[in-house]
Coordinates of C-alpha atoms in Angstrom, one line a residue:
Chain A
M1 CA -3.7 10.4 -25.2
N2 CA -1.5 10.0 -22.2
P3 CA -1.4 13.0 -19.8
L4 CA 0.7 11.0 -17.2
P5 CA 4.0 12.6 -18.0
M6 CA 2.5 16.1 -17.5
I7 CA 0.7 15.0 -14.3
I8 CA 3.9 13.5 -12.9
A9 CA 6.0 16.5 -13.9
T10 CA 3.5 18.9 -12.2
I11 CA 3.2 16.8 -9.0
R12 CA 7.0 16.6 -8.8
R13 CA 7.3 20.3 -9.2
H14 CA 5.0 21.0 -6.3
L15 CA 5.7 17.9 -4.3
G16 CA 5.6 19.6 -0.9
S17 CA 2.2 21.2 -1.6
Y18 CA 0.8 18.0 -3.1
A19 CA 2.1 15.9 -0.2
L20 CA 0.4 18.3 2.2
F21 CA -2.9 17.9 0.2
V22 CA -2.6 14.1 0.3
A23 CA -1.9 14.2 4.1
L24 CA -4.9 16.5 4.7
V25 CA -7.3 14.3 2.7
G26 CA -5.8 11.3 4.4
I27 CA -6.3 12.6 7.9
A28 CA -9.8 13.7 7.2
T29 CA -10.6 10.4 5.7
G30 CA -8.9 8.5 8.5
I31 CA -11.0 10.3 11.1
G32 CA -14.2 9.1 9.4
V33 CA -12.8 5.6 8.9
A34 CA -11.7 5.3 12.5
I35 CA -15.1 6.5 13.9
T36 CA -17.1 4.0 11.9
A37 CA -14.7 1.1 12.4
Q38 CA -14.5 1.8 16.1
E39 CA -18.2 2.1 16.6
A40 CA -18.8 -1.2 14.8
A41 CA -16.1 -2.9 16.8
L42 CA -17.4 -1.5 20.1
R43 CA -20.9 -2.8 19.2
K44 CA -19.6 -6.2 18.3
G45 CA -17.3 -6.5 21.3
S46 CA -19.9 -5.3 23.8
A47 CA -22.6 -7.6 22.3
R48 CA -20.2 -10.6 22.5
A49 CA -19.4 -9.8 26.1
A50 CA -23.1 -10.0 26.9
D51 CA -23.7 -13.2 25.0
K52 CA -23.7 -15.6 28.0
F53 CA -25.9 -13.4 30.0
D54 CA -29.4 -14.4 28.8
L55 CA -31.6 -12.9 31.6
V56 CA -30.6 -10.7 34.5
V57 CA -32.7 -10.3 37.6
A58 CA -31.8 -7.4 39.9
A59 CA -33.4 -4.9 42.3
P60 CA -35.5 -2.2 40.7
G61 CA -33.4 0.6 39.3
S62 CA -31.3 1.4 36.3
Q63 CA -30.9 -1.6 34.0
T64 CA -27.9 0.1 32.4
D65 CA -26.2 0.3 35.8
V66 CA -26.8 -3.4 36.4
V67 CA -25.5 -4.3 32.9
M68 CA -22.4 -2.2 33.5
A69 CA -21.8 -3.8 36.9
A70 CA -22.7 -7.4 36.2
I71 CA -21.5 -7.9 32.6
Y72 CA -18.9 -5.3 32.1
L73 CA -17.8 -5.3 35.8
R74 CA -17.6 -1.6 35.9
P75 CA -17.4 -0.1 39.5
G76 CA -20.6 1.3 40.8
T77 CA -23.3 0.8 43.4
T78 CA -26.3 -1.3 42.6
P79 CA -29.0 -1.9 45.1
L80 CA -29.4 -5.4 46.5
L81 CA -32.2 -7.7 45.5
E82 CA -34.3 -8.6 48.5
P83 CA -33.3 -11.8 50.2
A84 CA -36.7 -13.5 49.6
M85 CA -36.6 -12.6 46.0
T86 CA -33.0 -13.7 45.7
A87 CA -33.9 -17.1 47.3
Q88 CA -36.8 -17.5 44.9
A89 CA -34.7 -16.7 41.8
L90 CA -31.8 -18.9 42.9
A91 CA -34.2 -21.8 43.2
E92 CA -36.0 -21.1 39.9
P93 CA -36.8 -24.5 38.3
R94 CA -37.2 -23.1 34.7
A95 CA -33.6 -21.9 34.6
K96 CA -30.8 -24.2 33.7
I97 CA -28.5 -21.9 35.6
S98 CA -29.5 -19.3 38.1
A99 CA -26.3 -17.8 39.4
P100 CA -25.9 -14.9 41.9
L101 CA -23.3 -12.3 41.3
G102 CA -21.7 -10.7 44.3
F103 CA -19.1 -8.0 44.1
G104 CA -17.1 -5.8 46.4
D105 CA -13.6 -7.4 46.7
S106 CA -10.5 -7.5 44.6
V107 CA -7.0 -8.9 44.4
K108 CA -4.1 -7.3 42.5
G109 CA -6.5 -5.0 40.7
S110 CA -8.8 -7.9 39.5
R111 CA -12.4 -7.8 40.7
I112 CA -13.5 -10.8 42.8
I113 CA -17.0 -12.0 41.8
G114 CA -18.9 -14.4 44.0
T115 CA -21.0 -16.8 41.9
L116 CA -21.6 -20.5 41.1
A117 CA -19.1 -22.9 39.6
T118 CA -21.8 -23.8 37.0
F119 CA -21.9 -20.2 35.8
V120 CA -18.1 -20.1 35.6
E121 CA -18.2 -23.2 33.4
H122 CA -21.0 -21.7 31.3
L123 CA -19.1 -18.4 30.9
S124 CA -15.7 -19.9 30.0
G125 CA -17.0 -22.9 28.1
G126 CA -14.6 -25.2 29.9
L127 CA -11.5 -24.2 31.7
Q128 CA -8.1 -23.5 30.3
Q129 CA -6.3 -24.9 33.3
G130 CA -7.1 -26.7 36.6
R131 CA -10.6 -27.3 37.8
L132 CA -13.7 -25.4 39.1
F133 CA -13.9 -24.4 42.7
T134 CA -15.4 -26.9 45.1
A135 CA -14.7 -25.2 48.4
E136 CA -15.3 -21.7 49.8
N137 CA -11.6 -20.8 49.8
E138 CA -11.0 -21.8 46.1
A139 CA -11.0 -19.5 43.2
V140 CA -11.0 -19.7 39.4
I141 CA -9.2 -16.8 37.7
G142 CA -9.9 -15.2 34.4
A143 CA -7.5 -15.8 31.5
A144 CA -5.6 -12.5 31.9
V145 CA -5.3 -12.5 35.7
T146 CA -1.7 -12.4 36.8
L147 CA -2.1 -15.0 39.6
A148 CA -0.8 -18.5 39.1
L149 CA -2.5 -21.8 39.6
G150 CA -1.9 -22.8 43.2
E151 CA -1.1 -19.3 44.3
K152 CA -2.6 -18.1 47.5
F153 CA -4.1 -14.6 48.0
R154 CA -6.2 -12.6 50.4
P155 CA -9.1 -10.6 49.0
S156 CA -9.1 -6.9 49.6
H157 CA -12.2 -5.0 50.3
G158 CA -13.1 -2.7 47.4
I159 CA -11.1 -2.3 44.3
E160 CA -7.4 -1.9 44.7
E161 CA -7.1 1.2 42.6
E162 CA -9.5 2.8 45.1
H163 CA -6.7 2.5 47.7
D164 CA -4.5 4.8 45.6
G165 CA -1.9 2.1 45.3
D166 CA -1.0 2.5 49.0
A167 CA 0.1 -1.1 50.0
E168 CA -0.4 -0.5 53.7
D169 CA -3.8 1.0 53.2
A170 CA -4.7 -1.9 50.9
H171 CA -3.4 -4.4 53.5
D172 CA -5.7 -2.8 56.1
H173 CA -8.6 -3.7 53.9
E174 CA -7.6 -7.3 53.4
H175 CA -10.1 -10.0 54.6
A176 CA -8.5 -12.5 56.9
V177 CA -9.1 -15.4 54.6
D178 CA -6.6 -17.3 52.5
M179 CA -7.8 -18.2 49.0
V180 CA -6.1 -20.5 46.5
V181 CA -6.3 -20.5 42.8
V182 CA -7.5 -23.9 41.4
G183 CA -8.4 -23.1 37.9
R184 CA -8.0 -20.6 35.0
M185 CA -10.8 -19.8 32.6
K186 CA -10.4 -19.7 28.8
P187 CA -10.1 -16.3 27.2
T188 CA -13.6 -14.9 26.7
G189 CA -12.8 -11.4 25.3
T190 CA -14.9 -10.0 28.2
P191 CA -14.0 -8.1 31.4
W192 CA -14.3 -11.5 33.1
D193 CA -10.8 -12.3 31.6
N194 CA -9.5 -10.0 34.3
A195 CA -11.8 -11.2 37.1
V196 CA -11.5 -13.8 39.9
A197 CA -14.5 -16.0 40.4
V198 CA -15.1 -17.4 43.9
P199 CA -18.0 -19.2 45.5
I200 CA -20.8 -16.7 46.4
E201 CA -20.7 -18.2 49.9
Q202 CA -17.2 -16.9 50.4
V203 CA -18.2 -13.3 49.5
W204 CA -21.2 -13.5 51.8
R205 CA -19.1 -14.9 54.6
V206 CA -16.3 -12.3 54.5
H207 CA -18.9 -9.6 54.6
G208 CA -20.6 -11.1 57.7
L209 CA -23.7 -12.3 55.9
P210 CA -25.5 -15.6 56.0
T211 CA -23.8 -18.0 53.5
G212 CA -27.0 -19.4 51.9
H213 CA -26.7 -22.6 53.9
A214 CA -27.3 -23.6 57.5
P215 CA -24.5 -22.5 59.9
G216 CA -21.7 -25.0 59.9
D217 CA -22.7 -26.3 56.5
K218 CA -19.6 -26.1 54.3
R219 CA -21.3 -27.0 51.0
I220 CA -21.2 -24.5 48.2
G221 CA -23.6 -23.9 45.4
A222 CA -27.3 -24.7 45.0
P223 CA -29.6 -25.7 46.5
F224 CA -29.6 -22.8 49.0
D225 CA -31.5 -22.5 52.2
P226 CA -34.1 -19.7 51.6
A227 CA -33.8 -18.7 55.2
Q228 CA -30.1 -18.2 54.9
V229 CA -29.9 -16.3 51.6
P230 CA -28.9 -12.6 51.7
G231 CA -29.5 -10.1 49.0
V232 CA -27.3 -9.9 45.9
P233 CA -26.7 -7.1 43.3
A234 CA -27.8 -9.4 40.4
I235 CA -28.7 -12.9 39.3
V236 CA -27.9 -14.3 35.9
M237 CA -30.3 -16.9 34.5
Q238 CA -29.9 -19.2 31.6
P239 CA -33.5 -20.2 30.9
E240 CA -34.4 -23.6 29.5
N241 CA -35.7 -22.1 26.2
I242 CA -37.0 -18.9 24.7
S243 CA -40.5 -19.2 26.0
A244 CA -39.1 -19.9 29.5
A245 CA -36.9 -16.8 29.1
Y246 CA -39.9 -14.5 28.4
G247 CA -41.9 -16.3 31.1
L248 CA -39.2 -15.7 33.7
R249 CA -38.8 -12.1 32.6
N250 CA -42.5 -11.6 33.4
V251 CA -42.3 -13.5 36.7
Y252 CA -39.5 -11.3 38.0
R253 CA -40.9 -8.0 36.9
T254 CA -42.3 -7.2 40.3
N255 CA -42.3 -4.3 42.7
A256 CA -39.3 -5.9 44.4
S257 CA -37.3 -6.9 41.3
M258 CA -36.7 -6.2 37.6
A259 CA -35.8 -8.8 35.0
F260 CA -34.5 -8.0 31.5
F261 CA -32.5 -9.3 28.7
P262 CA -29.1 -7.5 28.5
A263 CA -29.7 -7.3 24.7
E264 CA -32.6 -4.9 25.4
V265 CA -30.3 -2.5 27.2
L266 CA -27.6 -2.8 24.6
V267 CA -30.1 -2.1 21.8
K268 CA -31.0 1.2 23.6
L269 CA -27.3 2.0 24.1
Y270 CA -26.5 1.2 20.4
D271 CA -29.4 3.5 19.4
I272 CA -27.7 6.3 21.3
M273 CA -24.2 5.2 20.0
S274 CA -25.7 5.0 16.5
D275 CA -27.0 8.6 16.7
V276 CA -23.6 9.8 18.0
R277 CA -21.9 7.8 15.3
T278 CA -24.2 9.2 12.6
L279 CA -23.5 12.7 13.9
M280 CA -19.7 12.1 14.0
A281 CA -19.7 10.4 10.7
W282 CA -21.5 13.4 9.1
L283 CA -19.0 15.7 10.8
A284 CA -16.2 13.6 9.4
V285 CA -17.8 13.6 5.9
A286 CA -18.2 17.4 6.2
T287 CA -14.6 17.7 7.2
Q288 CA -13.6 15.6 4.2
G289 CA -15.7 17.7 1.9
L290 CA -14.1 20.9 3.3
V291 CA -10.6 19.5 3.0
V292 CA -11.2 18.4 -0.6
L293 CA -12.6 21.9 -1.4
S294 CA -9.6 23.5 0.3
M295 CA -7.3 21.2 -1.6
L296 CA -9.1 22.3 -4.8
A297 CA -8.6 25.9 -4.0
G298 CA -4.9 25.2 -3.5
V299 CA -4.7 23.2 -6.8
V300 CA -6.5 26.1 -8.6
A301 CA -3.9 28.5 -7.1
I302 CA -1.0 26.2 -8.2
L303 CA -2.5 25.7 -11.7
S304 CA -2.9 29.4 -12.2
L305 CA 0.9 29.4 -12.2
H306 CA 0.8 26.9 -15.1
R307 CA -1.6 28.7 -17.3
K308 CA 1.2 29.6 -19.7
Q309 CA 2.5 26.0 -19.6
F310 CA -1.0 24.8 -20.7
A311 CA -1.2 27.4 -23.4
I312 CA 2.2 26.2 -24.7
L313 CA 0.9 22.7 -24.8
R314 CA -2.1 23.9 -26.8
A315 CA 0.3 25.6 -29.2
L316 CA 2.2 22.4 -29.6
G317 CA -1.1 20.7 -30.6
A318 CA -2.5 19.4 -27.3
P319 CA -6.3 19.1 -27.4
R320 CA -8.3 20.8 -24.7
L321 CA -9.2 17.3 -23.4
Y322 CA -5.6 16.7 -22.7
I323 CA -5.3 19.8 -20.5
F324 CA -8.5 18.8 -18.8
L325 CA -7.1 15.3 -18.0
C326 CA -3.8 16.7 -16.8
V327 CA -5.6 18.8 -14.1
W328 CA -8.3 16.2 -13.4
G329 CA -5.6 13.5 -13.0
Q330 CA -3.7 15.5 -10.5
V331 CA -6.7 16.1 -8.3
V332 CA -7.7 12.5 -8.6
A333 CA -4.2 11.3 -7.7
I334 CA -4.4 13.4 -4.6
C335 CA -7.8 12.0 -3.7
V336 CA -6.9 8.4 -4.3
L337 CA -3.6 8.6 -2.5
G338 CA -5.3 10.5 0.3
A339 CA -8.0 7.8 0.5
V340 CA -5.5 5.0 0.7
L341 CA -3.6 6.9 3.3
G342 CA -6.8 7.6 5.1
L343 CA -7.7 4.0 5.1
A344 CA -4.3 3.2 6.7
I345 CA -4.7 6.0 9.2
G346 CA -8.2 5.0 10.1
A347 CA -7.3 1.4 10.5
G348 CA -4.3 2.4 12.7
A349 CA -6.3 4.8 14.8
A350 CA -9.1 2.3 15.3
T351 CA -6.7 -0.5 16.2
L352 CA -5.0 1.9 18.7
V353 CA -8.3 3.0 20.3
S354 CA -9.4 -0.7 20.4
Y355 CA -6.2 -1.6 22.2
L356 CA -6.7 1.2 24.7
L357 CA -10.3 0.4 25.3
T358 CA -9.6 -3.3 25.7
A359 CA -6.9 -2.5 28.1
S360 CA -9.2 -0.3 30.2
T361 CA -12.4 -2.4 29.9
G362 CA -11.3 -5.9 29.2
I363 CA -13.7 -6.1 26.3
A364 CA -12.1 -7.4 23.2
I365 CA -12.9 -4.8 20.5
P366 CA -11.6 -6.1 17.2
A367 CA -11.6 -3.0 15.0
R368 CA -11.6 -4.0 11.3
I369 CA -12.0 -2.2 8.0
G370 CA -15.3 -3.4 6.7
E371 CA -17.8 -2.5 4.0
D372 CA -19.0 0.7 5.7
E373 CA -15.5 2.1 5.8
L374 CA -14.8 1.1 2.2
W375 CA -18.0 2.8 1.2
L376 CA -17.0 5.9 3.1
V377 CA -13.6 6.0 1.4
G378 CA -15.2 5.2 -2.0
G379 CA -17.6 8.0 -1.5
M380 CA -14.8 10.4 -0.8
V381 CA -13.0 9.3 -3.9
L382 CA -16.2 9.7 -6.0
F383 CA -16.6 13.1 -4.5
G384 CA -13.0 13.9 -5.4
L385 CA -13.5 12.6 -9.0
G386 CA -16.5 15.0 -9.3
A387 CA -14.8 17.9 -7.6
A388 CA -11.7 17.5 -9.7
T389 CA -13.8 18.5 -12.7
I390 CA -14.0 22.1 -11.3
P391 CA -10.3 23.0 -11.7
A392 CA -10.1 20.8 -14.8
M393 CA -12.9 22.7 -16.5
L394 CA -11.2 26.0 -15.5
A395 CA -8.0 24.8 -17.2
Y396 CA -10.0 23.5 -20.1
R397 CA -11.4 27.0 -20.6
Y398 CA -8.1 29.0 -20.2
P399 CA -7.9 31.3 -23.1
V400 CA -4.8 30.3 -25.0
I401 CA -3.7 33.6 -26.4
E402 CA -4.1 35.5 -23.1
S403 CA -2.2 32.8 -21.4
L404 CA 0.6 32.8 -24.0
R405 CA 1.0 36.5 -23.5
S406 CA 1.0 36.3 -19.7
Chain B
M1 CA 13.1 16.6 -47.6
V2 CA 9.6 17.5 -46.6
R3 CA 6.9 19.1 -48.7
A4 CA 5.9 22.4 -47.0
P5 CA 2.5 23.9 -47.7
A6 CA 2.2 27.3 -49.3
L7 CA 0.8 30.0 -47.0
S8 CA -1.8 32.5 -48.2
V9 CA -3.1 35.3 -45.9
R10 CA -6.0 37.5 -47.1
N11 CA -7.6 40.5 -45.4
L12 CA -6.6 39.3 -42.0
R13 CA -7.9 41.5 -39.2
V14 CA -7.4 40.7 -35.5
V15 CA -9.2 43.0 -33.1
Y16 CA -9.4 43.1 -29.4
S17 CA -11.5 45.1 -27.0
D18 CA -9.8 47.6 -24.8
R19 CA -12.5 49.1 -22.4
N20 CA -15.1 50.4 -24.8
A21 CA -12.8 50.7 -27.8
Q22 CA -12.0 48.1 -30.5
V23 CA -8.3 48.0 -31.2
T24 CA -6.9 46.5 -34.3
A25 CA -4.0 44.3 -33.3
L26 CA -3.2 43.1 -36.7
S27 CA -4.2 43.9 -40.3
V28 CA -2.6 42.1 -43.2
D29 CA -4.3 42.6 -46.6
A30 CA -2.3 39.9 -48.5
L31 CA 0.7 37.8 -48.0
D32 CA 1.8 34.7 -49.8
V33 CA 4.8 32.6 -48.6
A34 CA 6.2 30.0 -50.9
P35 CA 7.0 26.5 -49.5
G36 CA 10.5 26.3 -48.0
T37 CA 10.8 30.0 -47.3
L38 CA 12.8 31.3 -44.3
L39 CA 10.8 34.4 -43.2
A40 CA 11.6 36.9 -40.5
V41 CA 8.8 38.9 -39.0
T42 CA 10.2 42.0 -37.4
G43 CA 9.0 45.1 -35.7
P44 CA 9.0 46.8 -32.3
S45 CA 7.3 45.4 -29.2
G46 CA 3.6 45.4 -29.4
S47 CA 3.6 45.6 -33.2
G48 CA 1.5 42.4 -33.6
K49 CA 4.4 40.0 -34.4
S50 CA 3.3 37.3 -32.0
T51 CA -0.3 37.8 -32.8
F52 CA 0.6 37.2 -36.5
L53 CA 2.3 33.9 -35.5
Y54 CA -0.6 32.7 -33.4
A55 CA -3.0 33.5 -36.3
L56 CA -0.8 31.4 -38.7
A57 CA -1.1 28.5 -36.2
G58 CA -4.8 28.8 -35.9
L59 CA -4.6 29.6 -32.2
L60 CA -6.8 32.7 -32.5
R61 CA -9.9 33.5 -34.3
P62 CA -9.5 36.7 -36.4
K63 CA -12.4 39.2 -36.8
S64 CA -12.2 38.7 -40.5
G65 CA -10.0 37.3 -43.3
T66 CA -8.5 33.9 -44.0
V67 CA -5.2 32.1 -43.3
A68 CA -4.9 29.2 -45.7
W69 CA -2.1 26.6 -45.9
D70 CA -2.1 24.9 -49.3
G71 CA -5.4 26.6 -50.0
R72 CA -7.1 25.1 -46.9
D73 CA -8.7 27.8 -44.6
L74 CA -7.4 27.2 -41.1
L75 CA -10.7 28.2 -39.5
A76 CA -12.9 26.0 -41.7
G77 CA -12.3 22.9 -39.5
S78 CA -13.3 22.0 -36.0
E79 CA -11.0 22.9 -33.1
S80 CA -9.9 19.2 -32.7
E81 CA -9.1 19.1 -36.4
R82 CA -7.0 22.2 -36.0
D83 CA -5.2 20.7 -33.0
R84 CA -4.3 17.6 -34.9
W85 CA -3.3 19.7 -38.0
R86 CA -1.1 21.9 -35.8
R87 CA 0.5 18.9 -34.1
H88 CA 1.6 17.4 -37.4
T89 CA 2.1 20.5 -39.6
I90 CA 3.4 23.2 -37.3
G91 CA 6.4 23.0 -35.0
F92 CA 6.5 25.8 -32.4
V93 CA 9.6 27.2 -30.7
F94 CA 9.4 29.8 -28.0
Q95 CA 11.8 32.4 -26.6
D96 CA 11.8 30.7 -23.1
F97 CA 11.8 27.2 -24.4
H98 CA 9.1 26.1 -22.0
L99 CA 10.5 22.7 -21.3
L100 CA 9.5 20.6 -18.3
P101 CA 12.4 20.6 -15.9
E102 CA 11.1 17.4 -14.2
L103 CA 11.4 15.4 -17.4
T104 CA 14.5 14.3 -19.2
P105 CA 15.4 16.0 -22.5
L106 CA 14.2 12.9 -24.3
A107 CA 10.9 12.9 -22.4
N108 CA 10.5 16.6 -23.2
V109 CA 11.0 15.9 -26.9
L110 CA 8.5 13.1 -26.8
L111 CA 5.9 15.2 -24.9
P112 CA 3.8 16.0 -28.1
A113 CA 3.5 12.2 -28.7
S114 CA 1.4 12.1 -25.5
F115 CA -1.2 14.2 -27.1
E116 CA -1.9 11.4 -29.6
S117 CA -4.7 8.9 -29.1
V118 CA -2.2 6.1 -29.1
S119 CA 1.0 6.0 -27.1
A120 CA 4.3 7.0 -28.7
K121 CA 5.6 4.3 -31.1
A122 CA 9.1 3.1 -30.9
S123 CA 9.9 4.9 -34.2
L124 CA 9.0 8.2 -32.5
K125 CA 11.3 7.4 -29.6
D126 CA 14.1 6.7 -32.1
R127 CA 13.3 9.9 -33.9
A128 CA 13.4 11.9 -30.7
A129 CA 16.7 10.4 -29.8
G130 CA 18.0 11.1 -33.3
L131 CA 17.0 14.8 -33.1
L132 CA 18.7 15.2 -29.8
E133 CA 21.9 13.7 -31.3
R134 CA 21.5 15.9 -34.4
F135 CA 21.3 19.0 -32.2
G136 CA 24.2 17.9 -30.1
V137 CA 22.4 17.8 -26.8
P138 CA 25.0 16.0 -24.7
S139 CA 23.0 13.5 -22.7
K140 CA 19.6 12.2 -23.2
R141 CA 19.2 11.4 -19.6
K142 CA 20.6 14.6 -18.2
S143 CA 18.2 16.9 -16.3
I144 CA 17.0 20.0 -18.2
A145 CA 18.3 22.2 -15.4
D146 CA 21.8 20.9 -16.2
L147 CA 21.7 22.0 -19.8
S148 CA 22.8 25.4 -21.0
R149 CA 20.2 27.8 -22.4
G150 CA 21.5 27.1 -25.9
E151 CA 21.1 23.4 -25.3
Q152 CA 17.6 23.9 -23.9
Q153 CA 16.6 25.8 -27.0
R154 CA 17.9 22.9 -29.1
V155 CA 15.8 20.5 -27.0
A156 CA 12.8 22.7 -27.7
L157 CA 13.7 22.6 -31.4
A158 CA 13.9 18.8 -31.3
R159 CA 10.4 18.8 -29.6
A160 CA 9.1 21.1 -32.4
L161 CA 10.3 18.7 -35.0
L162 CA 9.1 15.4 -33.4
F163 CA 6.3 14.9 -35.9
D164 CA 8.6 16.1 -38.8
P165 CA 6.3 19.2 -39.4
P166 CA 6.8 21.0 -42.7
V167 CA 6.3 24.4 -41.0
L168 CA 8.3 25.8 -38.1
L169 CA 7.1 28.9 -36.2
A170 CA 9.6 30.5 -33.9
D171 CA 8.8 33.3 -31.5
E172 CA 12.0 35.2 -30.6
P173 CA 14.0 31.9 -30.8
T174 CA 17.4 33.6 -30.0
A175 CA 16.3 36.3 -27.6
S176 CA 17.3 34.4 -24.5
L177 CA 20.6 33.1 -25.8
D178 CA 24.1 34.4 -25.9
A179 CA 25.8 35.1 -29.2
S180 CA 27.2 31.7 -30.0
A181 CA 24.1 29.8 -28.9
G182 CA 22.0 32.2 -30.9
E183 CA 24.3 31.7 -33.9
M184 CA 23.8 27.9 -33.6
V185 CA 20.0 28.2 -33.5
A186 CA 20.0 30.6 -36.4
Q187 CA 22.1 28.2 -38.4
T188 CA 19.7 25.4 -37.6
L189 CA 16.7 27.5 -38.7
E190 CA 18.5 28.2 -41.9
D191 CA 19.2 24.6 -42.5
L192 CA 15.7 23.5 -41.8
A193 CA 14.5 25.9 -44.5
Q194 CA 17.2 25.7 -47.1
R195 CA 18.3 22.0 -46.8
E196 CA 15.0 20.4 -45.8
A197 CA 12.6 22.7 -47.6
R198 CA 10.6 23.5 -44.5
T199 CA 8.8 26.8 -44.2
V200 CA 10.3 28.6 -41.2
I201 CA 8.7 31.8 -39.9
A202 CA 10.6 33.5 -37.1
V203 CA 9.4 36.5 -35.1
T204 CA 12.5 38.3 -34.0
H205 CA 14.2 41.5 -33.3
D206 CA 17.6 39.9 -33.0
P207 CA 19.8 41.7 -35.6
M208 CA 22.0 38.7 -36.0
L209 CA 19.1 36.5 -37.0
I210 CA 17.5 39.2 -39.1
E211 CA 20.7 39.7 -41.0
R212 CA 20.8 36.0 -42.0
I213 CA 17.3 35.9 -43.3
T214 CA 16.7 37.5 -46.7
T215 CA 12.9 37.4 -46.6
R216 CA 11.6 39.9 -44.1
F217 CA 8.2 41.1 -43.1
Q218 CA 8.0 44.1 -40.9
L219 CA 5.0 45.0 -38.8
E220 CA 4.3 48.3 -37.0
R221 CA 1.2 48.8 -34.9
G222 CA -0.4 45.8 -36.5
Q223 CA 0.1 47.0 -40.0
V224 CA 2.5 45.7 -42.6
R225 CA 5.2 48.4 -43.0
Q226 CA 7.7 46.8 -45.3
T227 CA 8.5 43.5 -47.0
E228 CA 11.9 42.5 -48.4
S229 CA 12.4 39.4 -50.3
A230 CA 14.9 37.4 -52.2
K231 CA 12.1 34.9 -52.9
A232 CA 8.5 35.3 -54.0
L233 CA 6.9 37.5 -51.4
A234 CA 4.0 39.8 -52.0

């Protein structure tokens, strides 16, 4: 039994309607695919961006704000860690790296972060070009920064976008210090790709703060003079081992400081994201279901025009099963084509959203179609296979004589 | 030459419900049709002609009575057995042809082969092409919409004859055709009965067709009014 000629003939006869059904199923499926793919990509991208930030010490407040500012380099105000606590943390012997992070300036739209050369090395895993900074006026740029090696620049106070693109206004905010680019980091897939790392001493100095060393001392990096260390928004530590990590977290959980693993914050964020994703995924599934049911209503309406045709086939000797398969096959064809289209739409939408998010956050968000998305599409096809039996059973039960007379 | 089965109808009653009343759509006490007969079923609209044809094909279940082909009661078997029997024993031709315009004439003729559990054999494809050639359909690849109505009816005839059925049932086969096309179809029906010994039963009110058929069976309000026969007809 081969109902394919009839299925093809009917689809060709109502090509416009069937194309619309396929498009509707495709769009509904695509929305679901895009949501799940994007959420997974966002989770992976954000987790990867936080990989090198083992333990963060900051002033008491919102851990989420600190993560957003220190790891994702989002603009915002974070209170400063007290100088004494900063000095203690920077001299922490159980940490392989204890790097301050100081923000506030920018150049050509890239944020300038004051830190240590060892942290830049740790973050980048070796440089792509040049060398690490060894003097206060040297800078290492992120992989995507538009400055060139050897290029000189003056840091602007604040973030350039905040000056509304007014060059004169931005010029007024420039610090009177000439910096030179000496190295470029490897791509990290994090917002740091668009950041400029400079010695923390330089950030402190241009803001009129002590530089962590005795006046006149031009050294950069650790060890710092505790009497000369100002406060910082955050310190990133790379503990010696896991037990040291938990030990340090306890040590710096005081009235004057908080210490946390960024993963803890991300897990909370992912929980919220997961809830939102679940809600949106259910909405997408419900939309798919409604679209399939609407499509079925349309198919039933179209098939009612073919009642006589089916009765003729029965008169010519077609078994009822043949009629069933003709209708079932049409609906299944719509669902399968819609699912394939939806997969393509979902992949395209997720890629586009990833591109836009990467452009705005700097976090590499590689959206891919994975098992979850295939299950979603597979579920939709299975639902379609089941739902297709409704119009198929209606056609199966069409009374032949009444239909022949119609 | 094919071997057509003999038709025997006994005490056939087809009844339908109209609101609370039971209306008799067809009542035939006895009718025997010898193999190879060309029979015209005539009568005014609503007289039960088509119902009679559907009953002969086993498409409807009568309230009582039997329709037997070669002594085998049509309703004795299962529905799937009737389907298979109808596919191979009965060819159906309709007033409006009911071809699929999206398929070529050849694909239309081959459509009943898709009802079979195995795909159409090459021999069936050859037969379909041969039937189209026999009926003078100009191009096997031409779209149905490009064919004249007469040609479309000939494609429908070819479709009805795909499995070489010994019986052909035609419901107003010339009603939608002009005189010359109707003449051609009438001649074909005559040939199928007289030269190939098929039993051909045509429901018609076309005087041209009725005139060419010597065996007639007239229905009025579901009852047999008159029979005329040059052959054995009770």
